[in-house]
Amino acid sequence: MAIFASGAGSNAQRLIDHFKGSSDIKIALIVCNKPGAGVLTIAEKENIPAQIIEKEKFFRGNAYVDELKQHNVDFIVLAGFLWKVPVALIQAFPQSIINIHPALLPNYGGKGMYGRFVHEAVITAKEKESGISIHYVDELYDHGQLIFQARCAIDETDTADSLAQKIHALEHEHYPIIVEKVVRELQNRR
Ligand SMILES: Nc1nc2c(c(=O)[nH]1)N[C@@H](CN(C=O)c1ccc(C(=O)N[C@@H](CCC(=O)O)C(=O)O)cc1)CN2
Ligand SMILES: NCC(=O)N[C@@H]1O[C@H](COP(=O)([O-])[O-])[C@@H](O)[C@H]1O
């Protein structure tokens, strides 16, 4: 599989740790659109090849499909990737790209809803709970078929930062397990 990420890479690290002992599921490539991102330091530390992508080629070229195929990638996991995946990539990997969103979709999703913007919106709305959503990726932001959701309570002392910590804990607990479940279901269908 390939992990696409734009930021610190804490979810990428949990995925790497989870599959380290696997005999048949490998993280073959880390794809990043932000030079200097923390996830690139993780890739180097873990000796995983990294591909830095550029807008022109990603959106108006081959979407790096050739590079992904050269690394034998057959499944893509988005983990804090902040660009919209183009149709060319979705068509090359049908039902094989998933994403984690730090809120309970369909609420608090769409353009502009990423990272702390999500948690600030949830806190401002005085929601009593939030959570994570894991879903297939289609051509729209946060619109694909839901795979899994987990929830956490929000109390009156919570801030965007404390909520982010609760959400990260849910992500780190569940994403690796759900990714493995989806990949194995895909393997069994092939
Ligand atoms: N085709 C799809 N691509 C992506 C999806 C998806 O569901 N379908 N999910 C996102 C991840 N995401 C939420 O989970 C998300 C990421 C980023 C944005 C956003 O508004 N991005 C900004 C650009 C930010 C930047 O370049 O720093 C924007 O588009 O203006 C919304 C949702 C990953 N891709
Ligand atoms: N809408 C997309 C989005 O907001 N994704 C979020 O970016 C963070 C990446 O953290 P990480 O770089 O530490 O894994 C995660 O919380 C993930 O849910």
Tab-separated table of N, CA and C in Angstrom, residues 20-126:
chain	number	residue	atom	x	y	z
A	20	LYS	N	4.372	-3.653	10.497
A	20	LYS	CA	5.795	-4.028	10.514
A	20	LYS	C	5.964	-5.545	10.541
A	21	GLY	N	5.098	-6.216	11.269
A	21	GLY	CA	5.230	-7.663	11.408
A	21	GLY	C	4.488	-8.450	10.341
A	22	SER	N	3.855	-7.741	9.405
A	22	SER	CA	3.015	-8.452	8.423
A	22	SER	C	3.860	-9.108	7.334
A	23	SER	N	3.496	-10.330	6.970
A	23	SER	CA	4.248	-11.040	5.921
A	23	SER	C	3.712	-10.715	4.524
A	24	ASP	N	2.466	-10.164	4.474
A	24	ASP	CA	1.883	-9.972	3.132
A	24	ASP	C	1.328	-8.574	2.880
A	25	ILE	N	1.369	-7.706	3.879
A	25	ILE	CA	0.921	-6.326	3.655
A	25	ILE	C	2.102	-5.403	3.945
A	26	LYS	N	2.516	-4.681	2.906
A	26	LYS	CA	3.682	-3.810	3.037
A	26	LYS	C	3.319	-2.359	2.737
A	27	ILE	N	3.957	-1.439	3.427
A	27	ILE	CA	3.847	-0.024	3.073
A	27	ILE	C	5.013	0.271	2.131
A	28	ALA	N	4.695	0.359	0.839
A	28	ALA	CA	5.739	0.433	-0.193
A	28	ALA	C	6.186	1.864	-0.481
A	29	LEU	N	5.321	2.846	-0.137
A	29	LEU	CA	5.624	4.227	-0.528
A	29	LEU	C	4.863	5.203	0.367
A	30	ILE	N	5.519	6.303	0.675
A	30	ILE	CA	4.840	7.417	1.357
A	30	ILE	C	4.811	8.587	0.373
A	31	VAL	N	3.619	9.090	0.091
A	31	VAL	CA	3.437	10.167	-0.890
A	31	VAL	C	3.086	11.440	-0.146
A	32	CYS	N	3.771	12.522	-0.445
A	32	CYS	CA	3.582	13.772	0.300
A	32	CYS	C	3.645	14.968	-0.650
A	33	ASN	N	2.794	15.955	-0.382
A	33	ASN	CA	2.744	17.162	-1.223
A	33	ASN	C	3.390	18.363	-0.546
A	34	LYS	N	3.997	18.155	0.632
A	34	LYS	CA	4.554	19.279	1.398
A	34	LYS	C	6.012	19.005	1.755
A	35	PRO	N	6.971	19.475	0.981
A	35	PRO	CA	8.383	19.286	1.345
A	35	PRO	C	8.623	19.744	2.790
A	36	GLY	N	9.365	18.932	3.533
A	36	GLY	CA	9.662	19.291	4.928
A	36	GLY	C	8.626	18.789	5.914
A	37	ALA	N	7.559	18.176	5.429
A	37	ALA	CA	6.523	17.651	6.349
A	37	ALA	C	7.108	16.581	7.266
A	38	GLY	N	6.554	16.496	8.467
A	38	GLY	CA	7.042	15.513	9.449
A	38	GLY	C	6.950	14.087	8.943
A	39	VAL	N	5.963	13.817	8.100
A	39	VAL	CA	5.790	12.433	7.596
A	39	VAL	C	7.007	12.008	6.771
A	40	LEU	N	7.709	12.966	6.153
A	40	LEU	CA	8.909	12.629	5.364
A	40	LEU	C	10.062	12.214	6.263
A	41	THR	N	10.130	12.797	7.457
A	41	THR	CA	11.142	12.384	8.436
A	41	THR	C	10.862	10.955	8.902
A	42	ILE	N	9.579	10.654	9.082
A	42	ILE	CA	9.180	9.289	9.458
A	42	ILE	C	9.570	8.304	8.360
A	43	ALA	N	9.303	8.659	7.102
A	43	ALA	CA	9.646	7.781	5.969
A	43	ALA	C	11.139	7.479	5.971
A	44	GLU	N	11.947	8.520	6.185
A	44	GLU	CA	13.417	8.329	6.191
A	44	GLU	C	13.837	7.422	7.348
A	45	LYS	N	13.275	7.702	8.533
A	45	LYS	CA	13.612	6.889	9.734
A	45	LYS	C	13.229	5.428	9.531
A	46	GLU	N	12.115	5.210	8.843
A	46	GLU	CA	11.588	3.845	8.661
A	46	GLU	C	12.072	3.199	7.354
A	47	ASN	N	12.957	3.904	6.642
A	47	ASN	CA	13.486	3.375	5.367
A	47	ASN	C	12.392	3.022	4.368
A	48	ILE	N	11.385	3.875	4.317
A	48	ILE	CA	10.292	3.692	3.341
A	48	ILE	C	10.469	4.749	2.248
A	49	PRO	N	10.450	4.337	0.971
A	49	PRO	CA	10.600	5.314	-0.110
A	49	PRO	C	9.528	6.403	-0.036
A	50	ALA	N	9.915	7.616	-0.365
A	50	ALA	CA	8.963	8.742	-0.341
A	50	ALA	C	8.908	9.376	-1.718
A	51	GLN	N	7.715	9.798	-2.093
A	51	GLN	CA	7.502	10.491	-3.372
A	51	GLN	C	6.885	11.843	-3.072
A	52	ILE	N	7.615	12.916	-3.344
A	52	ILE	CA	7.037	14.250	-3.191
A	52	ILE	C	6.337	14.598	-4.495
A	53	ILE	N	5.073	15.014	-4.392
A	53	ILE	CA	4.269	15.259	-5.596
A	53	ILE	C	4.087	16.752	-5.825
A	54	GLU	N	3.892	17.089	-7.115
A	54	GLU	CA	3.681	18.482	-7.490
A	54	GLU	C	2.307	18.645	-8.119
A	55	LYS	N	1.735	19.828	-7.928
A	55	LYS	CA	0.348	20.082	-8.329
A	55	LYS	C	0.095	19.781	-9.805
A	56	GLU	N	0.960	20.343	-10.682
A	56	GLU	CA	0.726	20.225	-12.126
A	56	GLU	C	0.592	18.773	-12.561
A	57	LYS	N	1.553	17.955	-12.158
A	57	LYS	CA	1.543	16.551	-12.578
A	57	LYS	C	0.394	15.800	-11.897
A	58	PHE	N	0.111	16.148	-10.621
A	58	PHE	CA	-0.912	15.405	-9.867
A	58	PHE	C	-2.301	15.658	-10.452
A	59	PHE	N	-2.578	16.924	-10.770
A	59	PHE	CA	-3.932	17.275	-11.200
A	59	PHE	C	-4.104	17.278	-12.727
A	60	ARG	N	-3.009	17.560	-13.466
A	60	ARG	CA	-3.167	17.621	-14.930
A	60	ARG	C	-2.297	16.610	-15.665
A	61	GLY	N	-1.563	15.803	-14.936
A	61	GLY	CA	-0.724	14.767	-15.554
A	61	GLY	C	-1.276	13.399	-15.248
A	62	ASN	N	-0.359	12.455	-14.979
A	62	ASN	CA	-0.785	11.054	-14.768
A	62	ASN	C	-1.182	10.765	-13.328
A	63	ALA	N	-1.211	11.814	-12.476
A	63	ALA	CA	-1.569	11.655	-11.049
A	63	ALA	C	-0.634	10.672	-10.328
A	64	TYR	N	0.555	10.495	-10.885
A	64	TYR	CA	1.589	9.629	-10.304
A	64	TYR	C	1.175	8.152	-10.288
A	65	VAL	N	0.221	7.808	-11.164
A	65	VAL	CA	-0.216	6.402	-11.249
A	65	VAL	C	0.960	5.509	-11.641
A	66	ASP	N	1.770	5.938	-12.623
A	66	ASP	CA	2.918	5.119	-13.054
A	66	ASP	C	3.872	4.847	-11.896
A	67	GLU	N	4.184	5.908	-11.136
A	67	GLU	CA	5.110	5.752	-9.994
A	67	GLU	C	4.531	4.791	-8.963
A	68	LEU	N	3.232	4.882	-8.717
A	68	LEU	CA	2.590	3.989	-7.733
A	68	LEU	C	2.652	2.541	-8.220
A	69	LYS	N	2.374	2.331	-9.484
A	69	LYS	CA	2.408	0.969	-10.043
A	69	LYS	C	3.834	0.418	-10.029
A	70	GLN	N	4.822	1.293	-10.281
A	70	GLN	CA	6.230	0.836	-10.248
A	70	GLN	C	6.606	0.331	-8.852
A	71	HIS	N	5.929	0.873	-7.824
A	71	HIS	CA	6.179	0.413	-6.440
A	71	HIS	C	5.218	-0.702	-6.039
A	72	ASN	N	4.506	-1.268	-7.054
A	72	ASN	CA	3.556	-2.378	-6.789
A	72	ASN	C	2.458	-1.998	-5.793
A	73	VAL	N	2.091	-0.725	-5.780
A	73	VAL	CA	1.005	-0.288	-4.894
A	73	VAL	C	-0.335	-0.728	-5.474
A	74	ASP	N	-1.188	-1.361	-4.582
A	74	ASP	CA	-2.541	-1.695	-5.050
A	74	ASP	C	-3.619	-1.159	-4.106
A	75	PHE	N	-3.158	-0.389	-3.085
A	75	PHE	CA	-4.120	0.178	-2.138
A	75	PHE	C	-3.548	1.485	-1.606
A	76	ILE	N	-4.378	2.483	-1.465
A	76	ILE	CA	-3.923	3.804	-1.031
A	76	ILE	C	-4.678	4.233	0.230
A	77	VAL	N	-3.924	4.667	1.225
A	77	VAL	CA	-4.493	5.144	2.492
A	77	VAL	C	-4.168	6.621	2.632
A	78	LEU	N	-5.200	7.470	2.708
A	78	LEU	CA	-4.992	8.893	2.973
A	78	LEU	C	-4.963	9.099	4.482
A	79	ALA	N	-3.926	9.801	4.947
A	79	ALA	CA	-3.765	10.021	6.399
A	79	ALA	C	-3.339	11.470	6.611
A	80	GLY	N	-4.315	12.373	6.526
A	80	GLY	CA	-4.006	13.799	6.651
A	80	GLY	C	-3.456	14.353	5.348
A	81	PHE	N	-3.966	13.853	4.224
A	81	PHE	CA	-3.574	14.357	2.898
A	81	PHE	C	-4.530	15.479	2.539
A	82	LEU	N	-3.965	16.636	2.129
A	82	LEU	CA	-4.804	17.837	2.050
A	82	LEU	C	-5.144	18.295	0.637
A	83	TRP	N	-4.822	17.483	-0.386
A	83	TRP	CA	-5.279	17.811	-1.738
A	83	TRP	C	-6.411	16.875	-2.141
A	84	LYS	N	-7.254	17.355	-3.064
A	84	LYS	CA	-8.338	16.506	-3.574
A	84	LYS	C	-7.753	15.474	-4.540
A	85	VAL	N	-8.010	14.198	-4.269
A	85	VAL	CA	-7.524	13.123	-5.152
A	85	VAL	C	-8.260	13.223	-6.492
A	86	PRO	N	-7.531	13.316	-7.601
A	86	PRO	CA	-8.172	13.477	-8.902
A	86	PRO	C	-8.824	12.187	-9.397
A	87	VAL	N	-9.773	12.345	-10.303
A	87	VAL	CA	-10.520	11.203	-10.843
A	87	VAL	C	-9.577	10.172	-11.469
A	88	ALA	N	-8.489	10.649	-12.112
A	88	ALA	CA	-7.549	9.712	-12.776
A	88	ALA	C	-6.995	8.700	-11.778
A	89	LEU	N	-6.719	9.159	-10.552
A	89	LEU	CA	-6.162	8.258	-9.532
A	89	LEU	C	-7.252	7.342	-8.980
A	90	ILE	N	-8.437	7.899	-8.792
A	90	ILE	CA	-9.569	7.096	-8.302
A	90	ILE	C	-9.900	5.990	-9.296
A	91	GLN	N	-9.869	6.324	-10.593
A	91	GLN	CA	-10.175	5.315	-11.629
A	91	GLN	C	-9.084	4.242	-11.692
A	92	ALA	N	-7.844	4.621	-11.399
A	92	ALA	CA	-6.742	3.642	-11.441
A	92	ALA	C	-6.758	2.704	-10.232
A	93	PHE	N	-7.421	3.158	-9.144
A	93	PHE	CA	-7.498	2.360	-7.907
A	93	PHE	C	-8.947	2.281	-7.425
A	94	PRO	N	-9.825	1.610	-8.195
A	94	PRO	CA	-11.246	1.562	-7.849
A	94	PRO	C	-11.493	0.862	-6.507
A	95	GLN	N	-12.303	1.484	-5.650
A	95	GLN	CA	-12.625	0.921	-4.325
A	95	GLN	C	-11.358	0.563	-3.537
A	96	SER	N	-10.290	1.279	-3.821
A	96	SER	CA	-9.004	0.941	-3.178
A	96	SER	C	-8.281	2.157	-2.631
A	97	ILE	N	-9.026	3.222	-2.363
A	97	ILE	CA	-8.479	4.405	-1.716
A	97	ILE	C	-9.408	4.745	-0.547
A	98	ILE	N	-8.844	4.814	0.669
A	98	ILE	CA	-9.681	5.183	1.821
A	98	ILE	C	-9.071	6.384	2.543
A	99	ASN	N	-9.902	7.047	3.317
A	99	ASN	CA	-9.504	8.274	4.017
A	99	ASN	C	-10.040	8.251	5.440
A	100	ILE	N	-9.344	8.954	6.326
A	100	ILE	CA	-9.850	9.154	7.687
A	100	ILE	C	-10.138	10.640	7.871
A	101	HIS	N	-11.343	10.920	8.379
A	101	HIS	CA	-11.737	12.314	8.607
A	101	HIS	C	-11.967	12.508	10.103
A	102	PRO	N	-11.506	13.631	10.673
A	102	PRO	CA	-11.562	13.799	12.144
A	102	PRO	C	-12.885	14.360	12.654
A	103	ALA	N	-14.004	13.867	12.075
A	103	ALA	CA	-15.329	14.280	12.555
A	103	ALA	C	-16.337	13.212	12.140
A	104	LEU	N	-17.580	13.392	12.602
A	104	LEU	CA	-18.639	12.409	12.306
A	104	LEU	C	-19.359	12.842	11.029
A	105	LEU	N	-18.858	12.399	9.872
A	105	LEU	CA	-19.509	12.723	8.589
A	105	LEU	C	-20.940	12.181	8.609
A	106	PRO	N	-21.900	12.833	7.903
A	106	PRO	CA	-21.630	13.887	6.901
A	106	PRO	C	-21.432	15.287	7.477
A	107	ASN	N	-21.467	15.425	8.793
A	107	ASN	CA	-21.262	16.767	9.359
A	107	ASN	C	-19.774	17.122	9.382
A	108	TYR	N	-19.511	18.424	9.281
A	108	TYR	CA	-18.142	18.933	9.425
A	108	TYR	C	-17.175	18.327	8.411
A	109	GLY	N	-17.656	18.217	7.161
A	109	GLY	CA	-16.787	17.741	6.086
A	109	GLY	C	-16.788	18.718	4.929
A	110	GLY	N	-16.007	18.419	3.905
A	110	GLY	CA	-15.982	19.244	2.695
A	110	GLY	C	-14.796	20.177	2.639
A	111	LYS	N	-14.793	21.013	1.607
A	111	LYS	CA	-13.642	21.911	1.371
A	111	LYS	C	-13.430	22.819	2.586
A	112	GLY	N	-12.201	22.951	2.989
A	112	GLY	CA	-11.852	23.803	4.130
A	112	GLY	C	-11.927	23.082	5.459
A	113	MET	N	-12.530	21.886	5.477
A	113	MET	CA	-12.690	21.165	6.747
A	113	MET	C	-11.558	20.144	6.893
A	114	TYR	N	-10.463	20.621	7.466
A	114	TYR	CA	-9.337	19.733	7.741
A	114	TYR	C	-8.594	20.211	8.981
A	115	GLY	N	-7.925	19.250	9.645
A	115	GLY	CA	-7.130	19.585	10.826
A	115	GLY	C	-7.934	20.344	11.869
A	116	ARG	N	-7.292	21.387	12.422
A	116	ARG	CA	-7.928	22.078	13.545
A	116	ARG	C	-9.171	22.875	13.158
A	117	PHE	N	-9.304	23.144	11.838
A	117	PHE	CA	-10.527	23.845	11.399
A	117	PHE	C	-11.764	23.018	11.768
A	118	VAL	N	-11.613	21.702	11.672
A	118	VAL	CA	-12.731	20.808	11.996
A	118	VAL	C	-13.060	20.898	13.481
A	119	HIS	N	-12.036	20.756	14.317
A	119	HIS	CA	-12.266	20.760	15.777
A	119	HIS	C	-12.800	22.110	16.246
A	120	GLU	N	-12.290	23.194	15.665
A	120	GLU	CA	-12.794	24.539	16.051
A	120	GLU	C	-14.278	24.677	15.716
A	121	ALA	N	-14.669	24.159	14.540
A	121	ALA	CA	-16.079	24.243	14.130
A	121	ALA	C	-16.968	23.425	15.061
A	122	VAL	N	-16.482	22.264	15.480
A	122	VAL	CA	-17.269	21.387	16.369
A	122	VAL	C	-17.426	22.024	17.745
A	123	ILE	N	-16.342	22.605	18.246
A	123	ILE	CA	-16.382	23.270	19.565
A	123	ILE	C	-17.285	24.510	19.498
A	124	THR	N	-17.131	25.304	18.439
A	124	THR	CA	-17.954	26.510	18.282
A	124	THR	C	-19.443	26.167	18.238
A	125	ALA	N	-19.745	25.025	17.636
A	125	ALA	CA	-21.155	24.597	17.515
A	125	ALA	C	-21.676	23.980	18.808
A	126	LYS	N	-20.792	23.885	19.818
A	126	LYS	CA	-21.166	23.324	21.145
A	126	LYS	C	-21.728	21.907	21.023
